[in-house]
XYZ file of C-alpha atoms in Angstrom:
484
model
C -42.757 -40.147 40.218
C -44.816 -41.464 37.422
C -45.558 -39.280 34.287
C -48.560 -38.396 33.717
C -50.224 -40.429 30.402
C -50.946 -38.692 26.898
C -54.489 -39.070 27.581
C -54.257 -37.129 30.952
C -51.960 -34.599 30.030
C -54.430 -33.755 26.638
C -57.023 -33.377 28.991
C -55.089 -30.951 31.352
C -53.829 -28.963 28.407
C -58.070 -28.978 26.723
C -58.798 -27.805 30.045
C -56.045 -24.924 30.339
C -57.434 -23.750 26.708
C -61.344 -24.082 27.353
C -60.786 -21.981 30.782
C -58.966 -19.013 28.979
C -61.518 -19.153 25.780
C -64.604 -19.139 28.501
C -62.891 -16.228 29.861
C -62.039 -13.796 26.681
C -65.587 -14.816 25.754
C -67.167 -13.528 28.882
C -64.994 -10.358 28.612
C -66.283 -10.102 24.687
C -70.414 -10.225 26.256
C -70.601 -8.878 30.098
C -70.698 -4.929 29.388
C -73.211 -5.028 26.532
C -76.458 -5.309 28.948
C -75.265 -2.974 31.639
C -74.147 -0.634 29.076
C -77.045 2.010 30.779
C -75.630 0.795 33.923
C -71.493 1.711 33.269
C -72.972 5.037 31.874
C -74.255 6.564 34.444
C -71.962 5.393 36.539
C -69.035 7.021 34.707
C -71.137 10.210 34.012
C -70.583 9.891 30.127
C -73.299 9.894 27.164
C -74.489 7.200 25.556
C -72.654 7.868 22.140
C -69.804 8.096 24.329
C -69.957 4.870 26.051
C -70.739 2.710 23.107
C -66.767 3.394 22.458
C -65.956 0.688 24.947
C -67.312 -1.915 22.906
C -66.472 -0.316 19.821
C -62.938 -0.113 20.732
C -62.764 -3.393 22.032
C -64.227 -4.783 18.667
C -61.339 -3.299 16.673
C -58.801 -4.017 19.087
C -59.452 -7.639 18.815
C -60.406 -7.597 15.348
C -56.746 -6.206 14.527
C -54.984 -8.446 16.796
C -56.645 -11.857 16.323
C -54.567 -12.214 13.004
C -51.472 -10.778 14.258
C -51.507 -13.077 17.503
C -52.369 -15.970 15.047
C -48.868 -14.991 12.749
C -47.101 -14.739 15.998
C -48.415 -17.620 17.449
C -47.136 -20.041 14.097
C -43.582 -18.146 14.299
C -42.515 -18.303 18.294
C -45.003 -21.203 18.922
C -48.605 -21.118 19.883
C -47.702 -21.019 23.619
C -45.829 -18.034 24.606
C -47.813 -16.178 22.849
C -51.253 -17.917 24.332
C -49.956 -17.095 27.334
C -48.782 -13.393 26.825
C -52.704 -13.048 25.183
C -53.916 -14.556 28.738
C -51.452 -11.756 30.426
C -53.021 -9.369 28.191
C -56.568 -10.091 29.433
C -55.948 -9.972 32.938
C -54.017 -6.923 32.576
C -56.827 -5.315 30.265
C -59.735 -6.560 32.877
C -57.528 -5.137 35.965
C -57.632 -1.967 34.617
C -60.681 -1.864 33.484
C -62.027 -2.579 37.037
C -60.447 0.391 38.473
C -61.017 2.193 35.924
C -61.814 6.007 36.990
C -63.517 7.376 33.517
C -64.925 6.258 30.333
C -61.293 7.466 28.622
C -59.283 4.444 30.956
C -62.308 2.074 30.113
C -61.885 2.508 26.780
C -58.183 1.635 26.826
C -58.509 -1.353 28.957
C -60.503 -2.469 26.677
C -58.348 -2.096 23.576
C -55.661 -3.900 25.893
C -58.059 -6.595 26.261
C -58.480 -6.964 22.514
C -54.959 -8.293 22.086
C -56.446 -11.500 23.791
C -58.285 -11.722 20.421
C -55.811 -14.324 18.922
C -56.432 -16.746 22.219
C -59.063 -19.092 19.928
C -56.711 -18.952 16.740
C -54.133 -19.828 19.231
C -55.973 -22.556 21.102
C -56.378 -24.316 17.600
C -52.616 -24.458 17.338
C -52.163 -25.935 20.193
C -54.487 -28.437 19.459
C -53.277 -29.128 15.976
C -49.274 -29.414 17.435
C -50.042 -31.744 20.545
C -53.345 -33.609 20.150
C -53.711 -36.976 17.819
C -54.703 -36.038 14.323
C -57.594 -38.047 15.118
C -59.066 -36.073 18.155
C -58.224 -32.601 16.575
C -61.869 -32.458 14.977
C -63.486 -32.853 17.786
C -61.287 -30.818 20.379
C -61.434 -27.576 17.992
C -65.315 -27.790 17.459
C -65.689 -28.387 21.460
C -63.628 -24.622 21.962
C -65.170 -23.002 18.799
C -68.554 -24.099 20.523
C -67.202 -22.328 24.261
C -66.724 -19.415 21.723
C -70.439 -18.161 22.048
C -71.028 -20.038 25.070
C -69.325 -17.899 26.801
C -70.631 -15.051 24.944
C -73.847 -16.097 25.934
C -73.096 -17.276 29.668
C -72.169 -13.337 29.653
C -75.643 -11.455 28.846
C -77.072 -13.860 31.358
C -74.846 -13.808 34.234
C -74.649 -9.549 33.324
C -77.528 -8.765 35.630
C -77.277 -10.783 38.825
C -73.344 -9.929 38.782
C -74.577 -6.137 38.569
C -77.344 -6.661 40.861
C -75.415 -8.512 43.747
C -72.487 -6.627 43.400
C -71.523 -4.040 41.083
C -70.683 -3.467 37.347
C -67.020 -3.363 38.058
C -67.065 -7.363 38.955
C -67.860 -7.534 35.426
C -64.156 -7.278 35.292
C -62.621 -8.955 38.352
C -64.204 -12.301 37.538
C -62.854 -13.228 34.325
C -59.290 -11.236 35.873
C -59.339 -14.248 37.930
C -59.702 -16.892 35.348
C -57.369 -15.011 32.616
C -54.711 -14.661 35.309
C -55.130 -18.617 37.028
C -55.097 -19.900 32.734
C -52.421 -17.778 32.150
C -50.106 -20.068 34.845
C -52.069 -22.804 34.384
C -51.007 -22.642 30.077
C -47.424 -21.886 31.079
C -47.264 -24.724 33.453
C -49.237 -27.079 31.492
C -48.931 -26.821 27.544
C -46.185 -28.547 26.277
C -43.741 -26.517 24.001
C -43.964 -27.446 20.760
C -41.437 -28.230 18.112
C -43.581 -26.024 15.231
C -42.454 -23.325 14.046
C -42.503 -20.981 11.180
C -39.438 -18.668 10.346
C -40.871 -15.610 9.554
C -41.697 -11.778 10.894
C -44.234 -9.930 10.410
C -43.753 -6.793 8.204
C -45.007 -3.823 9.306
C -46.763 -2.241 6.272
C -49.200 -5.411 5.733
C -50.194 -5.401 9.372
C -50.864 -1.394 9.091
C -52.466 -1.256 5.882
C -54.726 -4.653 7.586
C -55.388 -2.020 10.664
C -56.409 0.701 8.687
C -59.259 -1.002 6.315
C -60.668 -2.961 9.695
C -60.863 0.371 11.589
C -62.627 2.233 8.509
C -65.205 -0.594 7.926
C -66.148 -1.141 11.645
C -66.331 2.172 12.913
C -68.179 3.011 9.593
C -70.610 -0.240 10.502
C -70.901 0.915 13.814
C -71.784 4.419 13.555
C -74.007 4.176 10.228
C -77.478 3.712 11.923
C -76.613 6.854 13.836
C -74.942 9.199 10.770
C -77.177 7.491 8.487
C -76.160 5.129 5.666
C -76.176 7.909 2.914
C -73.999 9.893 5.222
C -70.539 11.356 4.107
C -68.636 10.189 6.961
C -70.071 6.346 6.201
C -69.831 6.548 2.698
C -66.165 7.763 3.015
C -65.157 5.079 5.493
C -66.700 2.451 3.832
C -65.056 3.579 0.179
C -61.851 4.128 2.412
C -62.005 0.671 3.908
C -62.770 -0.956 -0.105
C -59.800 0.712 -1.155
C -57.048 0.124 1.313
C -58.250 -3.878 1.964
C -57.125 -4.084 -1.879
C -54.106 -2.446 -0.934
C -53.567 -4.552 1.284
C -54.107 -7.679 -0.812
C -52.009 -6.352 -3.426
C -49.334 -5.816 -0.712
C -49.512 -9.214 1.230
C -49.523 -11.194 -2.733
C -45.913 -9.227 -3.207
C -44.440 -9.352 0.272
C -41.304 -12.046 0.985
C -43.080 -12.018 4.310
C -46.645 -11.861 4.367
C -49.223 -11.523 7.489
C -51.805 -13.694 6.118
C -50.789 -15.854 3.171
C -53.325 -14.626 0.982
C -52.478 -18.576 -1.776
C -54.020 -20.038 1.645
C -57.216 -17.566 1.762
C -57.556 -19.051 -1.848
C -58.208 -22.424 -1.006
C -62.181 -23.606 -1.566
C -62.247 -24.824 1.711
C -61.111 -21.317 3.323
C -63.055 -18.767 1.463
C -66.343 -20.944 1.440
C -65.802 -21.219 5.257
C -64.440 -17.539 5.728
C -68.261 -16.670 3.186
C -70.645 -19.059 5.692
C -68.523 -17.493 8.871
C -69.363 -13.831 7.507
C -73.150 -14.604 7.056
C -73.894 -16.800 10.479
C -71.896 -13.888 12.319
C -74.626 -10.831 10.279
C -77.065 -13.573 12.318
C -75.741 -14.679 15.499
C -74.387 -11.622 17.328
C -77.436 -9.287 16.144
C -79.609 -12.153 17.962
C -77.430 -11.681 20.726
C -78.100 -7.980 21.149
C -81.503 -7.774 19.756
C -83.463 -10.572 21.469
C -82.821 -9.485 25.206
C -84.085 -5.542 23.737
C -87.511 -7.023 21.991
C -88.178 -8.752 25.488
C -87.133 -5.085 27.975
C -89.788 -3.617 25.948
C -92.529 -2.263 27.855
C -95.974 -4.744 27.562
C -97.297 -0.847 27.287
C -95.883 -0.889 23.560
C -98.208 -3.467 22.457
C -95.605 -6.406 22.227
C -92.964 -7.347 24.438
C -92.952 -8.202 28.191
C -90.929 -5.359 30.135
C -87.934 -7.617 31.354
C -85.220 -6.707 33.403
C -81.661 -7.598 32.467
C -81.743 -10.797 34.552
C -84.930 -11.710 33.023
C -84.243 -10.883 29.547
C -80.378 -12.516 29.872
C -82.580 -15.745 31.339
C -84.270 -15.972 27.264
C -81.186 -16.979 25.728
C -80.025 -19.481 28.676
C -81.845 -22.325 26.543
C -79.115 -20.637 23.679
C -76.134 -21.256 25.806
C -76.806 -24.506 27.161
C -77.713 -26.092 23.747
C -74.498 -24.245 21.711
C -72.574 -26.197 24.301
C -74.251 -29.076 24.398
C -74.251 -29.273 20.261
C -70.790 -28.116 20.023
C -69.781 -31.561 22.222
C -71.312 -34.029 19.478
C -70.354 -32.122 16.694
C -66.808 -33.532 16.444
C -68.460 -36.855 16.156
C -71.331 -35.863 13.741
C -68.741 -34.654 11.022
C -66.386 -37.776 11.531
C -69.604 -39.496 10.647
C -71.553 -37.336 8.167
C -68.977 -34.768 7.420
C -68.517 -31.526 7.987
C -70.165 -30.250 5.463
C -73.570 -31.844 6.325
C -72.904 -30.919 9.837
C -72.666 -26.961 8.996
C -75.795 -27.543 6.406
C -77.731 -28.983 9.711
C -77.005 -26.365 11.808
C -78.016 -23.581 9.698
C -81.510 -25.212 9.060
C -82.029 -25.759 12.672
C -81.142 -22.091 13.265
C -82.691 -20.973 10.120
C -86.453 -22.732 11.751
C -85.200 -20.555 15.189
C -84.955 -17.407 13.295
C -88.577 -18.489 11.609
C -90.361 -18.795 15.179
C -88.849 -15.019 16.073
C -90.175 -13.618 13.054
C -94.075 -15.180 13.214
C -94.315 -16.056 16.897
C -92.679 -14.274 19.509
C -96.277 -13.081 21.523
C -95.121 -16.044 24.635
C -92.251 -16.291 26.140
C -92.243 -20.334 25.817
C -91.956 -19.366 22.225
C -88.947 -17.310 22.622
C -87.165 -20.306 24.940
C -87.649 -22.608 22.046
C -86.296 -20.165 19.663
C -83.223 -19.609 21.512
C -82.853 -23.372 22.218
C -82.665 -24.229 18.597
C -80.361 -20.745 17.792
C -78.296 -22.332 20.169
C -78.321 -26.143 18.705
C -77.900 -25.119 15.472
C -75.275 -22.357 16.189
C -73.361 -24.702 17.745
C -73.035 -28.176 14.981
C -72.011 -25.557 12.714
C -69.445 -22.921 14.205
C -67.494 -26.552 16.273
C -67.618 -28.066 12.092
C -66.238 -24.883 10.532
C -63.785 -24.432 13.086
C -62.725 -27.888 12.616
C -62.908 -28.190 8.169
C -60.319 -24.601 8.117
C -57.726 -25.746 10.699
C -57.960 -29.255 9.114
C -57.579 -27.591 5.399
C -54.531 -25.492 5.797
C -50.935 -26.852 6.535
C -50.409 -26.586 10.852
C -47.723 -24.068 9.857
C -50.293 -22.011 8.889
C -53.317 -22.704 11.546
C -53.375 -19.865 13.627
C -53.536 -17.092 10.513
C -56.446 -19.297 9.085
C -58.125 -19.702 12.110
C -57.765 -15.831 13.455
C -59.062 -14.699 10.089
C -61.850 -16.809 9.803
C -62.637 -15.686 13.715
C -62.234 -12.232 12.084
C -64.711 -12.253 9.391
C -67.190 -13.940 11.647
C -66.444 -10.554 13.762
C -67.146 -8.790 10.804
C -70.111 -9.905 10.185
C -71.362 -9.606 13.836
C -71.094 -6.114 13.181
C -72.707 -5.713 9.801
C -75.527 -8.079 11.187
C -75.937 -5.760 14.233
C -75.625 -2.037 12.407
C -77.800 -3.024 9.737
C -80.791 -4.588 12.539
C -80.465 -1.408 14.911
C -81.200 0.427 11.099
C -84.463 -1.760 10.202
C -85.731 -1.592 14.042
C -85.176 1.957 14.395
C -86.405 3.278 10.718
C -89.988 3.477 11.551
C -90.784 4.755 15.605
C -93.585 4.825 17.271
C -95.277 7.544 18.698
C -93.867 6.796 22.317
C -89.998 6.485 20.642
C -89.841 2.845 21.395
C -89.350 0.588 17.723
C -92.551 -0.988 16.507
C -92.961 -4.718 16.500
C -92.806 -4.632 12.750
C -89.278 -3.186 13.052
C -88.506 -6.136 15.064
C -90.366 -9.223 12.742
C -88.668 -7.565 9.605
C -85.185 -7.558 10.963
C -85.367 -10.870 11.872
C -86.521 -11.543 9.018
C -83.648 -10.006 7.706
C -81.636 -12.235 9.505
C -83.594 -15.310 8.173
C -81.903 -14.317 4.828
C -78.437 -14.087 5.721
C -78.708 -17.726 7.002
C -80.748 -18.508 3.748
C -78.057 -17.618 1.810
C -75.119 -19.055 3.810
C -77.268 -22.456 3.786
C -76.645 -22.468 -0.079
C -73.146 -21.421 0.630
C -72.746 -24.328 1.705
C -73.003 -26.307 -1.192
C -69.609 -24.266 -2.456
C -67.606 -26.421 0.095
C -65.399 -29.069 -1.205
C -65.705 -32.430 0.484
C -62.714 -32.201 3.133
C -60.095 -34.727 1.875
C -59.797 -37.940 4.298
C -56.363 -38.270 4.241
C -55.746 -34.729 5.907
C -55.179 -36.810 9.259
C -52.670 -38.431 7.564
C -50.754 -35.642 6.730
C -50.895 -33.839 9.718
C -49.517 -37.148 11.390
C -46.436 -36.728 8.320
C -46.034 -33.157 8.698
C -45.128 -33.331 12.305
C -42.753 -37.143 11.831
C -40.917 -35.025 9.013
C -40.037 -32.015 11.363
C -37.261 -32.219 14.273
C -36.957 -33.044 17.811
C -35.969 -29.549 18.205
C -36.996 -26.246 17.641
C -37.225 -24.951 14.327
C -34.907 -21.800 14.211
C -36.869 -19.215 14.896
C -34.847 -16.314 13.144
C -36.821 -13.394 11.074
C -36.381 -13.839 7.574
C -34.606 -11.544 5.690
């Protein structure tokens, strides 16, 4: 029978990748507007259920770099596909799951599917012309928050048709068909780095992520002054330097921290941080200012579907933006490309602070969150995987996916502290609480706009040394033996 051609068996293998991204993305966004919903269902407090996003947050927030090591020692896809297994396994049992308690795990099982993106930007770098890398990895950064955003809209007529616990059988489904769809369909690639992971590194790496997000997560409700946050985030200060000092000294380091060093990962890492303090609070915080009541003196008393249905325009246009990005930094560079989409989304965050009385006015807002969003998360993605060597793609990648995490959740504890700080009679936040913490938000992007202008221009030979890297490595498979 005739082989299939490179060109079709790049697009099978794009295809294999985009459909397990969608799906750890819709698995990252699904729960948080039903949260109400899964509470009362599982007879648990509110304090109590926040834990099953918290949990998943650190889950994947510890993992995504470990998968990434993993994934550049055994090769990018038996570990994609364990990630996939991981998923499906995590969403299985979270659909039967009985209590909170079981919730909760499944969804620290499903965090181990954090390193699928890091992963997914191997695979791209090993198998796909050095010329159509760019433009693949910006197209599956963009699916990123796509998917997170296909998920608060799709969270209410899923709940409302069915019930919450489809929330989990869906993407079960598409984990589990990627999952034999990767391991049928991705090519096994010749890459690899000899290495292990030591254990003290990826401890000490646990330890300072779990002290700074639970810290992050529970400060609006302890208080910022508070000795438990203070003492977490101190904690969380001085074990990351630990483990910095630790990973410069170790034969076999988690994250190569010469690599972190490199002007074009730390000024990407910096921009990632700030656009995540932005992006995810919009996420959580838009959908809220529209549920409240008209009674309050702003808002418009939305239901979930409704309020998921504002940041639709958000979804479509990430996507859509995240498509021609590729081409705009082959073009313009990447550079311009990130400065262009932090503009647009800076004159987004600018209509939710001063205009937000219509809801036409929120739909444009969203639309250009989304545009913007989307040129520059596809152009980041694609200036760190291009600026590291592909040995070393999938520990870049997962940490630069992890700071972005990061900053999702000092974005989102530090708007739930400026909405909340000054209630109205009734309870509900007043609309100031809302314009200044967008406002707020405004300012992170403000700042990671002149961020920007840290960047080195991306070199324009990197193609060409991808292309040498991989004719100056064997048929074979590298040996694949821990170092001693």
């Amino acid at each position: 029978m005739p082989q299939p051609t490179s060109r079709t068996r790049h697009q099978f293998v794009f295809a294999v990748l985009a459909v397990g991204i969608l799906a750890f993305s819709l698995l990252q966004s699904l729960l948080t507007p039903v949260l109400v919903t899964v509470q009362e269902e599982l007879h648990t407090s509110r304090s109590t259920v926040t834990w099953v996003l918290t949990a998943y947050l650190l889950s994947a927030s510890i993992f995504t770099p470990i998968m990434g090591r993993l994934g550049d020692i055994l090769g990018k896809k038996p570990v994609f596909v364990a990630a996939l297994v991981a998923l499906s396994l995590g969403a299985l049992l979270a659909a039967l799951a009985w209590n909170v308690a079981v919730l909760t795990a499944a969804r620290v099982i499903q965090g181990i599917g954090g390193g699928i993106l890091p992963l997914a930007f191997g695979v791209l770098r090993d198998e796909f012309p050095p010329e159509k890398v760019s433009g693949a990895v910006g197209a599956l950064a963009s699916l990123t928050a796509v998917g997170a955003g296909t998920g608060v809209v799709l969270a209410g007529p899923i709940v409302n048709t069915l019930d919450y616990h489809w929330l989990f059988w869906i993407p079960m489904a598409l984990t589990a068909v990627a999952a034999v769809a990767a391991h049928v369909v991705i090519p096994t690639s010749s890459l690899r780095t000899p290495g292990r992971i030591s254990p003290l590194p990826a401890l000490l790496l646990s330890a300072w992520l779990v002290a700074l997000l639970v810290a992050l997560s529970k400060a609006p409700g302890w208080g910022w002054a508070s000795g438990r946050t203070v003492s977490l985030l101190v904690g969380a200060v001085v074990i990351a330097a630990c483990w910095v000092h630790v990973e410069r000294r170790s034969a076999a380091p988690l994250v190569d921290m010469q690599m972190m060093r490199l002007p074009a990962v730390w000024t990407n890492n910096l921009v990632g941080l700030l656009m995540g303090v932005s992006m995810y609070a919009l996420f959580a915080f838009v959908p809220q200012f529209v549920q409240t009541p008209r009674s309050s003196g702003y808002g418009f008393g939305a239901g979930v579907t409704q309020s998921g249905l504002i940041l639709l325009p958000l979804t479509v246009m990430m996507f859509l933006s995240g498509m021609v990005s590729g081409g705009m930094t082959a073009r313009i560079g990447g550079r311009a490309v990130i400065a262009c989409g932090l503009l647009t989304s800076l004159l987004a965050v600018a209509v939710l602070t001063f205009a937000h009385s219509e809801k036409w006015e929120l739909y444009v807002a969203t639309g250009l969150l989304g545009g913007g969003f989307g040129l520059a998360f596809a152009a980041m993605s694609s200036l760190v995987v291009g600026a590291v060597p592909p040995d070393q793609t999938g520990v870049a990648s997962g940490m630069n996916t992890n700071i972005r995490t990061v900053g999702g959740s000092i974005g989102a504890a530090l708007m739930t502290s400026v909405v909340t700080a000054d209630p109205a009679p009734t309870g509900l936040p007043r609309e100031s609480g809302y314009t200044h913490g967008f406002a707020m938000l405004g300012g992170a992007l403000l700042i990671a706009v002149l961020a920007v202008l840290l960047m080195p221009r991306p070199s324009r030979d990197s193609g060409v040394r991808v292309a040498a890297h991989r004719s100056s490595r064997p048929a074979e498979a590298a040996p694949t033996t821990p170092a001693s």
